[in-house]
PDB file of C-alpha atoms in Angstrom:
ATOM      1  CA  UNK A   1     -20.128  -4.693  28.452  1.00 48.00           C
ATOM      2  CA  UNK A   2     -18.139  -1.609  27.538  1.00 54.00           C
ATOM      3  CA  UNK A   3     -15.048  -3.542  26.680  1.00 60.00           C
ATOM      4  CA  UNK A   4     -16.981  -5.769  24.231  1.00 64.00           C
ATOM      5  CA  UNK A   5     -18.531  -2.775  22.562  1.00 71.00           C
ATOM      6  CA  UNK A   6     -15.044  -1.162  22.260  1.00 72.00           C
ATOM      7  CA  UNK A   7     -13.388  -4.291  20.642  1.00 71.00           C
ATOM      8  CA  UNK A   8     -16.355  -4.783  18.244  1.00 73.00           C
ATOM      9  CA  UNK A   9     -15.967  -1.188  17.238  1.00 80.00           C
ATOM     10  CA  UNK A  10     -12.278  -1.491  16.644  1.00 84.00           C
ATOM     11  CA  UNK A  11     -12.983  -4.706  14.601  1.00 82.00           C
ATOM     12  CA  UNK A  12     -15.553  -2.900  12.342  1.00 84.00           C
ATOM     13  CA  UNK A  13     -13.202   0.134  11.924  1.00 84.00           C
ATOM     14  CA  UNK A  14     -10.331  -1.952  10.793  1.00 83.00           C
ATOM     15  CA  UNK A  15     -12.701  -3.993   8.322  1.00 83.00           C
ATOM     16  CA  UNK A  16     -13.983  -0.561   7.065  1.00 83.00           C
ATOM     17  CA  UNK A  17     -10.366   0.571   6.634  1.00 83.00           C
ATOM     18  CA  UNK A  18      -9.372  -2.666   4.795  1.00 87.00           C
ATOM     19  CA  UNK A  19     -12.267  -2.473   2.327  1.00 84.00           C
ATOM     20  CA  UNK A  20     -11.761   1.305   1.672  1.00 85.00           C
ATOM     21  CA  UNK A  21      -8.121   0.643   0.968  1.00 86.00           C
ATOM     22  CA  UNK A  22      -8.757  -2.120  -1.339  1.00 88.00           C
ATOM     23  CA  UNK A  23     -11.301   0.019  -3.363  1.00 87.00           C
ATOM     24  CA  UNK A  24      -8.860   2.954  -3.272  1.00 89.00           C
ATOM     25  CA  UNK A  25      -6.495   0.488  -5.040  1.00 91.00           C
ATOM     26  CA  UNK A  26      -8.955  -0.560  -7.564  1.00 89.00           C
ATOM     27  CA  UNK A  27      -9.611   3.118  -8.495  1.00 87.00           C
ATOM     28  CA  UNK A  28      -6.064   3.835  -8.464  1.00 92.00           C
ATOM     29  CA  UNK A  29      -4.807   1.012 -10.708  1.00 93.00           C
ATOM     30  CA  UNK A  30      -6.892   1.891 -13.746  1.00 91.00           C
ATOM     31  CA  UNK A  31      -5.160   5.023 -14.875  1.00 93.00           C
ATOM     32  CA  UNK A  32      -1.802   3.701 -13.527  1.00 96.00           C
ATOM     33  CA  UNK A  33      -1.953   0.580 -15.536  1.00 95.00           C
ATOM     34  CA  UNK A  34      -2.923   2.608 -18.581  1.00 95.00           C
ATOM     35  CA  UNK A  35       0.123   4.826 -18.225  1.00 95.00           C
ATOM     36  CA  UNK A  36       2.232   1.792 -17.511  1.00 96.00           C
ATOM     37  CA  UNK A  37       1.320   0.063 -20.711  1.00 96.00           C
ATOM     38  CA  UNK A  38       1.496   3.257 -22.855  1.00 96.00           C
ATOM     39  CA  UNK A  39       5.035   4.072 -21.301  1.00 95.00           C
ATOM     40  CA  UNK A  40       6.193   0.598 -22.050  1.00 95.00           C
ATOM     41  CA  UNK A  41       5.033   0.661 -25.540  1.00 95.00           C
ATOM     42  CA  UNK A  42       6.766   4.048 -26.111  1.00 94.00           C
ATOM     43  CA  UNK A  43       9.942   2.879 -24.643  1.00 94.00           C
ATOM     44  CA  UNK A  44       9.829  -0.425 -26.601  1.00 94.00           C
ATOM     45  CA  UNK A  45       9.006   1.396 -29.836  1.00 94.00           C
ATOM     46  CA  UNK A  46      12.090   3.720 -29.387  1.00 90.00           C
ATOM     47  CA  UNK A  47      14.559   2.300 -26.754  1.00 91.00           C
ATOM     48  CA  UNK A  48      16.710   5.314 -26.609  1.00 93.00           C
ATOM     49  CA  UNK A  49      17.105   7.876 -23.970  1.00 94.00           C
ATOM     50  CA  UNK A  50      14.339  10.002 -25.473  1.00 94.00           C
ATOM     51  CA  UNK A  51      12.011   6.955 -25.482  1.00 93.00           C
ATOM     52  CA  UNK A  52      13.122   6.101 -21.945  1.00 94.00           C
ATOM     53  CA  UNK A  53      12.354   9.717 -20.593  1.00 95.00           C
ATOM     54  CA  UNK A  54       9.027   9.859 -22.521  1.00 95.00           C
ATOM     55  CA  UNK A  55       8.033   6.339 -21.434  1.00 95.00           C
ATOM     56  CA  UNK A  56       8.954   7.121 -17.851  1.00 95.00           C
ATOM     57  CA  UNK A  57       7.163  10.359 -18.000  1.00 96.00           C
ATOM     58  CA  UNK A  58       4.003   8.612 -19.219  1.00 96.00           C
ATOM     59  CA  UNK A  59       4.208   6.208 -16.280  1.00 95.00           C
ATOM     60  CA  UNK A  60       4.714   8.852 -13.726  1.00 96.00           C
ATOM     61  CA  UNK A  61       1.780  10.789 -15.273  1.00 96.00           C
ATOM     62  CA  UNK A  62      -0.453   7.640 -14.837  1.00 96.00           C
ATOM     63  CA  UNK A  63       0.848   7.193 -11.292  1.00 96.00           C
ATOM     64  CA  UNK A  64      -0.241  10.754 -10.328  1.00 96.00           C
ATOM     65  CA  UNK A  65      -3.494  10.699 -12.100  1.00 95.00           C
ATOM     66  CA  UNK A  66      -4.326   7.498 -10.266  1.00 94.00           C
ATOM     67  CA  UNK A  67      -3.513   8.826  -6.847  1.00 94.00           C
ATOM     68  CA  UNK A  68      -5.314  12.102  -7.696  1.00 94.00           C
ATOM     69  CA  UNK A  69      -8.551  10.403  -8.888  1.00 92.00           C
ATOM     70  CA  UNK A  70      -8.577   7.826  -5.997  1.00 90.00           C
ATOM     71  CA  UNK A  71      -8.076  10.516  -3.437  1.00 91.00           C
ATOM     72  CA  UNK A  72     -10.753  12.660  -5.058  1.00 91.00           C
ATOM     73  CA  UNK A  73     -13.341   9.957  -4.964  1.00 87.00           C
ATOM     74  CA  UNK A  74     -12.279   9.089  -1.249  1.00 85.00           C
ATOM     75  CA  UNK A  75     -12.762  12.722  -0.228  1.00 88.00           C
ATOM     76  CA  UNK A  76     -16.104  13.382  -2.127  1.00 87.00           C
ATOM     77  CA  UNK A  77     -18.187  10.280  -1.890  1.00 86.00           C
ATOM     78  CA  UNK A  78     -16.069   7.552  -0.597  1.00 83.00           C
ATOM     79  CA  UNK A  79     -14.307   4.767  -2.375  1.00 81.00           C
ATOM     80  CA  UNK A  80     -16.629   1.933  -1.511  1.00 82.00           C
ATOM     81  CA  UNK A  81     -19.785   3.926  -2.502  1.00 82.00           C
ATOM     82  CA  UNK A  82     -18.127   5.000  -5.800  1.00 82.00           C
ATOM     83  CA  UNK A  83     -17.143   1.330  -6.631  1.00 84.00           C
ATOM     84  CA  UNK A  84     -20.590   0.132  -5.773  1.00 81.00           C
ATOM     85  CA  UNK A  85     -22.121   2.542  -8.197  1.00 79.00           C
ATOM     86  CA  UNK A  86     -19.633   1.522 -10.851  1.00 78.00           C
ATOM     87  CA  UNK A  87     -20.094  -2.330 -10.171  1.00 79.00           C
ATOM     88  CA  UNK A  88     -23.943  -2.162  -9.753  1.00 75.00           C
ATOM     89  CA  UNK A  89     -26.075  -3.634 -12.461  1.00 71.00           C
ATOM     90  CA  UNK A  90     -29.335  -1.607 -12.643  1.00 69.00           C
ATOM     91  CA  UNK A  91     -30.678  -3.799 -15.394  1.00 70.00           C
ATOM     92  CA  UNK A  92     -31.070  -6.543 -12.909  1.00 66.00           C
ATOM     93  CA  UNK A  93     -32.603  -4.330 -10.348  1.00 62.00           C
ATOM     94  CA  UNK A  94     -35.551  -3.426 -12.607  1.00 65.00           C
ATOM     95  CA  UNK A  95     -38.547  -5.377 -12.673  1.00 61.00           C
ATOM     96  CA  UNK A  96     -38.715  -7.277 -15.998  1.00 53.00           C
ATOM     97  CA  UNK A  97     -42.245  -6.408 -17.132  1.00 53.00           C
ATOM     98  CA  UNK A  98     -41.993  -8.319 -20.552  1.00 55.00           C
ATOM     99  CA  UNK A  99     -41.544 -11.683 -18.804  1.00 54.00           C
ATOM    100  CA  UNK A 100     -43.996 -11.102 -15.887  1.00 51.00           C
ATOM    101  CA  UNK A 101     -47.054 -12.200 -17.782  1.00 52.00           C
ATOM    102  CA  UNK A 102     -45.996 -15.482 -19.178  1.00 51.00           C
ATOM    103  CA  UNK A 103     -48.706 -17.645 -20.572  1.00 53.00           C
ATOM    104  CA  UNK A 104     -48.582 -21.308 -19.717  1.00 47.00           C
TER     105      UNK A 104
END
């Protein structure tokens, strides 16, 4: 019985790690993608060394902000809980009182 419990515990911990990692990436990707797009636009508008430096710096800033934000959420409230709050639709959770008294 102990071996089954241990293997189940290992399985659930690995599933928890996978979901936490995927939500960490979701949090990270938003500022990184924004920095990447802005950096590419800056470089394409001015394809010189200065444009390359500013565009690259913008991409690196987006990367660092994404890592910092995702790690902060992981440490404070957890990535899965944070994304659950963001994705939740509280409008659907509330009881719709205007349609509850429909006349037939």
